[in-house]
MMTF fields as JSON, N, C-alpha, C and O atoms, coordinates in Angstrom:
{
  "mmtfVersion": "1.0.0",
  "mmtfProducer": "UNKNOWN",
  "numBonds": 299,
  "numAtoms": 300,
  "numGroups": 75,
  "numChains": 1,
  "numModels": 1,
  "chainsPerModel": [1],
  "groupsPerChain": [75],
  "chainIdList": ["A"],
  "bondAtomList": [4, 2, 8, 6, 12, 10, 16, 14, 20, 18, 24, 22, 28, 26, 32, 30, 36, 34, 40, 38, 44, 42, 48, 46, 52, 50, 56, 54, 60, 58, 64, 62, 68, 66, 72, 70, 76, 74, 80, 78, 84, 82, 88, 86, 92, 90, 96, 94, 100, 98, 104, 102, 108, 106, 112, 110, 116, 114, 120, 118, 124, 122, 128, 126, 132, 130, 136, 134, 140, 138, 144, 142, 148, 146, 152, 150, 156, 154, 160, 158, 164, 162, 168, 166, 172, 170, 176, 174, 180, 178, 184, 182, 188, 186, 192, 190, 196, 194, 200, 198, 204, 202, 208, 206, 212, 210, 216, 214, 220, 218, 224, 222, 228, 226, 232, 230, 236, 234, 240, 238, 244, 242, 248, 246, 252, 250, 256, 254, 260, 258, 264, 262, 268, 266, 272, 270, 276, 274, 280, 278, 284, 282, 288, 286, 292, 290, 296, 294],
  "bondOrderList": [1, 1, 1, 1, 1, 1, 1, 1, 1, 1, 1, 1, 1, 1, 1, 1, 1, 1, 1, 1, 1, 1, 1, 1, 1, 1, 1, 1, 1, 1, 1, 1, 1, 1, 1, 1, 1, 1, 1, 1, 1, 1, 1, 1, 1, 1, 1, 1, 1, 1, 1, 1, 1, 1, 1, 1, 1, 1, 1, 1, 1, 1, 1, 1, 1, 1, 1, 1, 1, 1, 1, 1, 1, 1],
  "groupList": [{"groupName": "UNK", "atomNameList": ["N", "CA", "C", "O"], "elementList": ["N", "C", "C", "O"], "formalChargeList": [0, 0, 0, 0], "bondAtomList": [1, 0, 2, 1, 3, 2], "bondOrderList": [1, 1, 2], "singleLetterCode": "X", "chemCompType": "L-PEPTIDE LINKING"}],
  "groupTypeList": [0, 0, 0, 0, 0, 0, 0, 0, 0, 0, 0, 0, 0, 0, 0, 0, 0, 0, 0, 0, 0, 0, 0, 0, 0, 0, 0, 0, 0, 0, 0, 0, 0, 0, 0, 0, 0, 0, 0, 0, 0, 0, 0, 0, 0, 0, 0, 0, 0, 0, 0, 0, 0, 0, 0, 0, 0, 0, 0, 0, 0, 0, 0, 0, 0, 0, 0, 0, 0, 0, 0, 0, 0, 0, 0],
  "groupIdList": [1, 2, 3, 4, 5, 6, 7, 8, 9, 10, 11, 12, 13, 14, 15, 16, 17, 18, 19, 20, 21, 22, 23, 24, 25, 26, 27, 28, 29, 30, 31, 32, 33, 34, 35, 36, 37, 38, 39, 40, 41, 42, 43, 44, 45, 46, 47, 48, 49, 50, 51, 52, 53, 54, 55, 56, 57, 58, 59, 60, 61, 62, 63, 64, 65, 66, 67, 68, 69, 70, 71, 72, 73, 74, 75],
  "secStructList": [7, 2, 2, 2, 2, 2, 2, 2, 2, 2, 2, 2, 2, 2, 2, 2, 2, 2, 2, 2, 2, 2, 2, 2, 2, 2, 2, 2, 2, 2, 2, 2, 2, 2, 2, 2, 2, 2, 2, 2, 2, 2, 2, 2, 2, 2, 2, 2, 2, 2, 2, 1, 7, 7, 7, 1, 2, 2, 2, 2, 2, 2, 2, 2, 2, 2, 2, 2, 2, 6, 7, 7, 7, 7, 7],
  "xCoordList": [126.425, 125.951, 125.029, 123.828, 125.449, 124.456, 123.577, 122.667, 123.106, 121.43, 121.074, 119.999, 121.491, 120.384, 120.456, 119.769, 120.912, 120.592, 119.069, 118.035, 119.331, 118.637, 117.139, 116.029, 117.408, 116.408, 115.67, 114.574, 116.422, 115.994, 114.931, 113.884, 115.61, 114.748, 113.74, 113.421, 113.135, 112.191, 111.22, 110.032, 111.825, 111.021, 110.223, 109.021, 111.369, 110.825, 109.64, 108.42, 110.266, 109.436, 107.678, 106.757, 107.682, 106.514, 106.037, 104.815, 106.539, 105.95, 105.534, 104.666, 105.701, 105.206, 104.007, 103.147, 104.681, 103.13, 101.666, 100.571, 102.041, 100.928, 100.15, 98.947, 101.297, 100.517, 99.833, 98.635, 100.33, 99.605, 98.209, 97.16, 98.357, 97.018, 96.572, 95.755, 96.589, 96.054, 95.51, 94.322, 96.153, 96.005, 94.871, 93.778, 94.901, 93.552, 92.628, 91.614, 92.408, 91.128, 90.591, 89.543, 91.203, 90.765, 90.371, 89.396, 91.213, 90.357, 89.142, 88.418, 89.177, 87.859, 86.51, 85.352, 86.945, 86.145, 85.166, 83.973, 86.381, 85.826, 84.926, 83.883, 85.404, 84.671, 83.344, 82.281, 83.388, 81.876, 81.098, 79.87, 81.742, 81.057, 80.349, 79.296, 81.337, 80.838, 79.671, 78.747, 79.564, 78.51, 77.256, 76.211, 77.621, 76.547, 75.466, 74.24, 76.517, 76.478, 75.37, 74.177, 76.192, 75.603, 73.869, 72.882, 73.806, 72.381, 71.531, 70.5, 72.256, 71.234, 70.515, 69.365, 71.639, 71.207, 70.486, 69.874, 70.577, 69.625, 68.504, 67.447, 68.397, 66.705, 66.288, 65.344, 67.192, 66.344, 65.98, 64.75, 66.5, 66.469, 65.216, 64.399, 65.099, 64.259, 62.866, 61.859, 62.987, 62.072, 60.985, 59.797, 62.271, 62.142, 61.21, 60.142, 61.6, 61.182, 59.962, 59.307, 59.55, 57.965, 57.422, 56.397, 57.361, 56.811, 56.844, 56.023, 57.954, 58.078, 58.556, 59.721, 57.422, 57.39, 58.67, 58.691, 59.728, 60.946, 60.958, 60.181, 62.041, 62.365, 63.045, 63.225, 63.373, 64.856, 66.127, 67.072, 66.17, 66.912, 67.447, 68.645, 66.554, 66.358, 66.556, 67.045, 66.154, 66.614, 67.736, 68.496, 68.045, 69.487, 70.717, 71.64, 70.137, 71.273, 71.007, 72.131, 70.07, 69.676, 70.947, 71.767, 70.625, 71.661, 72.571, 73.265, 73.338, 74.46, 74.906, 76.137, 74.46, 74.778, 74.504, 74.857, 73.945, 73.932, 75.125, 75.861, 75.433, 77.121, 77.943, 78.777, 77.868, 79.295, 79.233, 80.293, 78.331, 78.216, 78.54, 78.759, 78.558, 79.057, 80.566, 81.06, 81.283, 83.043, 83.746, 83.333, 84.945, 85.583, 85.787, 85.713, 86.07, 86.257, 87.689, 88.736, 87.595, 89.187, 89.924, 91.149, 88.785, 89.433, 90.705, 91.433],
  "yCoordList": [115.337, 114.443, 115.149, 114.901, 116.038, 116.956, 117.354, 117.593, 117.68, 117.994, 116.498, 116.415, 115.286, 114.267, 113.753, 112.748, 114.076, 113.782, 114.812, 114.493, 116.063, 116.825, 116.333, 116.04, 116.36, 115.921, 114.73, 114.865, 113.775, 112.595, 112.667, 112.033, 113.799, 114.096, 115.232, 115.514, 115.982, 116.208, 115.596, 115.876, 114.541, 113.414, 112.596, 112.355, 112.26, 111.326, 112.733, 112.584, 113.873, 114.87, 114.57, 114.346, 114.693, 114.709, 113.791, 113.916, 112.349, 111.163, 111.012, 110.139, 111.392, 112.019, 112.538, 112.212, 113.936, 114.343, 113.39, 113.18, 113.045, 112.544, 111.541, 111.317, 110.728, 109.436, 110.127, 109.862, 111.055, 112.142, 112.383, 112.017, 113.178, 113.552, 112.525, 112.418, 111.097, 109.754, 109.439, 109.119, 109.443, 109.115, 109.88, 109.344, 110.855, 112.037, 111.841, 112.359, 111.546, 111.063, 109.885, 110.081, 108.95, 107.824, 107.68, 106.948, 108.556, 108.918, 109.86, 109.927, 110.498, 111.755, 110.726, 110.96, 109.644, 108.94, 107.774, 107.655, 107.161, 106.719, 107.313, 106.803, 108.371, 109.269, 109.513, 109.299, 109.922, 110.109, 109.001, 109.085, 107.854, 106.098, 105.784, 105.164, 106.474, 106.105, 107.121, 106.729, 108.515, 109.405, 108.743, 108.491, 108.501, 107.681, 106.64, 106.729, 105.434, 103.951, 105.292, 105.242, 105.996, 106.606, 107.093, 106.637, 107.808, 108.525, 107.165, 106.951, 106.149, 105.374, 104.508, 104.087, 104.221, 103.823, 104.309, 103.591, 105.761, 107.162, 106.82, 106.749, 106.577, 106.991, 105.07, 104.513, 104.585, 102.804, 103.097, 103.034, 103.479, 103.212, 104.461, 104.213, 106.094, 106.515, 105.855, 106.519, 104.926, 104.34, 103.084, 102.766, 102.708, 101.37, 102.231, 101.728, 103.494, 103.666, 104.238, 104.19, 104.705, 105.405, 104.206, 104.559, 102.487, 101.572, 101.042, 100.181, 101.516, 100.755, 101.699, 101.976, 102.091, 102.996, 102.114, 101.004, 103.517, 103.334, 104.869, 105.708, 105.161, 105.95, 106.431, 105.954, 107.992, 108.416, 108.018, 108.096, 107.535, 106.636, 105.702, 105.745, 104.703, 103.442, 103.999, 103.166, 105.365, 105.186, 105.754, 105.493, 106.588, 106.822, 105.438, 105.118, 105.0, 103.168, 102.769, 102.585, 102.517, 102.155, 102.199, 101.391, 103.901, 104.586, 104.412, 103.85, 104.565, 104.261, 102.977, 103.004, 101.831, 100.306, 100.43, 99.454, 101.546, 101.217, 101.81, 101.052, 102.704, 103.933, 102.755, 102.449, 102.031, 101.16, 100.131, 99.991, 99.656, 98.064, 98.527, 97.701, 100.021, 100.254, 100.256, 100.862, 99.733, 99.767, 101.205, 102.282, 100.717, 102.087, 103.066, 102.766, 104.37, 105.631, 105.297, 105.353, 104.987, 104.984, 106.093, 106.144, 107.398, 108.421, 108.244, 109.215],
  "zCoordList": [71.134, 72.167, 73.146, 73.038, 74.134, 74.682, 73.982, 74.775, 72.614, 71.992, 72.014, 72.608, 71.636, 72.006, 73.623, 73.8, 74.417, 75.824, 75.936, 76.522, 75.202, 75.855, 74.894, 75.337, 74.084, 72.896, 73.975, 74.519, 74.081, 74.754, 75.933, 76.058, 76.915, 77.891, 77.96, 79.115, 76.965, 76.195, 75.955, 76.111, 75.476, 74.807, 76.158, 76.259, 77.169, 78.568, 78.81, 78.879, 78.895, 79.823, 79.463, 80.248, 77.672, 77.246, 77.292, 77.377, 77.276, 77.889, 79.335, 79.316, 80.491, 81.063, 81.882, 82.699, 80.868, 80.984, 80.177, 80.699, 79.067, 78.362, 79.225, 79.098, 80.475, 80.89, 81.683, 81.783, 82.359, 83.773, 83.194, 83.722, 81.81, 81.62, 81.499, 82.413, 80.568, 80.528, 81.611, 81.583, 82.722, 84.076, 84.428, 84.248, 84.825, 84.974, 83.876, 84.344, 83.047, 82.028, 83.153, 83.769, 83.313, 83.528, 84.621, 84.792, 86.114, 87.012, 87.354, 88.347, 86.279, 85.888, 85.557, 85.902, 84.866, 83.752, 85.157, 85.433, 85.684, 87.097, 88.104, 88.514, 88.437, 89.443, 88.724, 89.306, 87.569, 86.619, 86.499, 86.533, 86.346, 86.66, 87.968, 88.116, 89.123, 90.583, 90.766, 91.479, 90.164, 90.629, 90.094, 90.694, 88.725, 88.274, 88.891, 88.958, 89.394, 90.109, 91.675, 91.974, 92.091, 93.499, 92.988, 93.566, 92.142, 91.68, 91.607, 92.244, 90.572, 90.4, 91.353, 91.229, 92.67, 93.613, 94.716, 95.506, 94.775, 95.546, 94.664, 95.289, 93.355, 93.101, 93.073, 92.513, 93.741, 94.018, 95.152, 95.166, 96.442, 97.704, 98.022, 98.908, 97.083, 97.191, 96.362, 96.116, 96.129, 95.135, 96.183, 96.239, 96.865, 97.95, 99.031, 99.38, 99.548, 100.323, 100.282, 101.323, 99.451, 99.266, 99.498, 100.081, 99.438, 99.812, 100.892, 101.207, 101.807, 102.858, 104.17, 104.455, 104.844, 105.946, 107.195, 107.725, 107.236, 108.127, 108.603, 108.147, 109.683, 110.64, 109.18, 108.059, 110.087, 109.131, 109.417, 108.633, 110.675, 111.228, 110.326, 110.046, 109.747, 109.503, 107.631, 106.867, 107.073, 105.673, 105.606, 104.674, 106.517, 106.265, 106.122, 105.373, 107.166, 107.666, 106.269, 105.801, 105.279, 104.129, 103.184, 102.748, 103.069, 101.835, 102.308, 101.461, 103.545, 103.771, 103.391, 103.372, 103.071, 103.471, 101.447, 100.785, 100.786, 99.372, 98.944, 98.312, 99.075, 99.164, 99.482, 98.63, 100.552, 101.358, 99.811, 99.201, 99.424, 98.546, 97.057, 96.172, 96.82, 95.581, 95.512, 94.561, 96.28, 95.889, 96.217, 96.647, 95.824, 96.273, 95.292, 94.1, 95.719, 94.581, 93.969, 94.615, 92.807, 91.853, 92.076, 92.184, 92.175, 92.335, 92.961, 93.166]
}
Protein backbone atom coordinates (compact mmCIF):
# COMPACT_ATOMS: atom_id res chain seq x y z
CA UNK A 1 0.00 0.00 0.00
CA UNK A 2 2.64 2.67 0.86
CA UNK A 3 4.57 2.08 -2.81
CA UNK A 4 1.23 3.03 -4.51
CA UNK A 5 0.47 6.09 -2.30
CA UNK A 6 3.89 6.93 -3.09
CA UNK A 7 3.76 5.85 -6.74
CA UNK A 8 0.53 7.91 -6.81
CA UNK A 9 2.10 11.05 -5.64
CA UNK A 10 4.88 10.91 -8.11
CA UNK A 11 2.56 10.69 -10.49
CA UNK A 12 0.36 14.08 -9.01
CA UNK A 13 4.05 15.56 -8.54
CA UNK A 14 4.78 15.11 -12.34
CA UNK A 15 1.45 16.29 -13.27
CA UNK A 16 2.27 19.23 -11.85
CA UNK A 17 5.04 20.12 -12.97
CA UNK A 18 4.01 19.38 -16.62
CA UNK A 19 0.95 21.98 -16.25
CA UNK A 20 3.61 24.61 -14.68
CA UNK A 21 5.75 24.17 -17.61
CA UNK A 22 2.39 24.17 -19.89
CA UNK A 23 1.57 27.17 -18.07
CA UNK A 24 4.94 29.02 -18.79
CA UNK A 25 4.79 28.06 -22.61
CA UNK A 26 1.66 29.79 -22.81
CA UNK A 27 2.60 32.78 -20.89
CA UNK A 28 6.03 33.01 -22.82
CA UNK A 29 3.87 32.48 -26.05
CA UNK A 30 1.60 35.61 -24.93
CA UNK A 31 4.20 37.95 -23.90
CA UNK A 32 5.89 37.14 -27.50
CA UNK A 33 2.21 38.00 -29.08
CA UNK A 34 2.03 41.34 -27.02
CA UNK A 35 5.79 42.39 -28.04
CA UNK A 36 4.76 41.73 -31.34
CA UNK A 37 1.06 43.62 -31.24
CA UNK A 38 3.63 46.65 -29.37
CA UNK A 39 6.41 46.79 -32.48
CA UNK A 40 3.72 46.68 -34.86
CA UNK A 41 2.03 49.48 -33.43
CA UNK A 42 5.53 51.65 -32.77
CA UNK A 43 6.25 51.31 -36.50
CA UNK A 44 2.23 52.65 -37.27
CA UNK A 45 2.37 55.56 -34.98
CA UNK A 46 6.14 56.09 -36.22
CA UNK A 47 4.71 55.84 -39.63
CA UNK A 48 1.65 58.38 -38.68
CA UNK A 49 3.96 60.66 -37.54
CA UNK A 50 6.51 61.44 -40.25
CA UNK A 51 3.05 62.90 -41.77
CA UNK A 52 1.76 64.76 -39.24
CA UNK A 53 3.91 67.47 -37.49
CA UNK A 54 3.21 67.22 -33.37
CA UNK A 55 5.23 68.24 -30.19
CA UNK A 56 7.09 65.37 -28.50
CA UNK A 57 4.72 66.09 -26.12
CA UNK A 58 1.88 65.28 -28.30
CA UNK A 59 3.74 61.84 -29.86
CA UNK A 60 4.57 60.55 -26.87
CA UNK A 61 0.51 61.03 -25.54
CA UNK A 62 0.15 59.12 -29.05
CA UNK A 63 2.14 55.90 -28.21
CA UNK A 64 1.01 55.93 -24.99
CA UNK A 65 -2.87 55.87 -25.85
CA UNK A 66 -1.52 52.90 -28.63
CA UNK A 67 0.32 50.68 -25.59
CA UNK A 68 -3.04 51.51 -23.29
CA UNK A 69 -5.59 50.10 -26.48
CA UNK A 70 -3.49 46.99 -26.98
CA UNK A 71 -4.98 45.04 -23.79
CA UNK A 72 -3.39 43.70 -21.02
CA UNK A 73 -0.03 41.61 -20.60
CA UNK A 74 -1.21 37.78 -20.00
CA UNK A 75 2.02 37.71 -18.71
Amino acid sequence: MGRSRTASRHWENDRAVSELVLQRSRVSAARRARERRLDQAAAAVADALRHVPLTDAEARAAADAVVRNLGPDDG
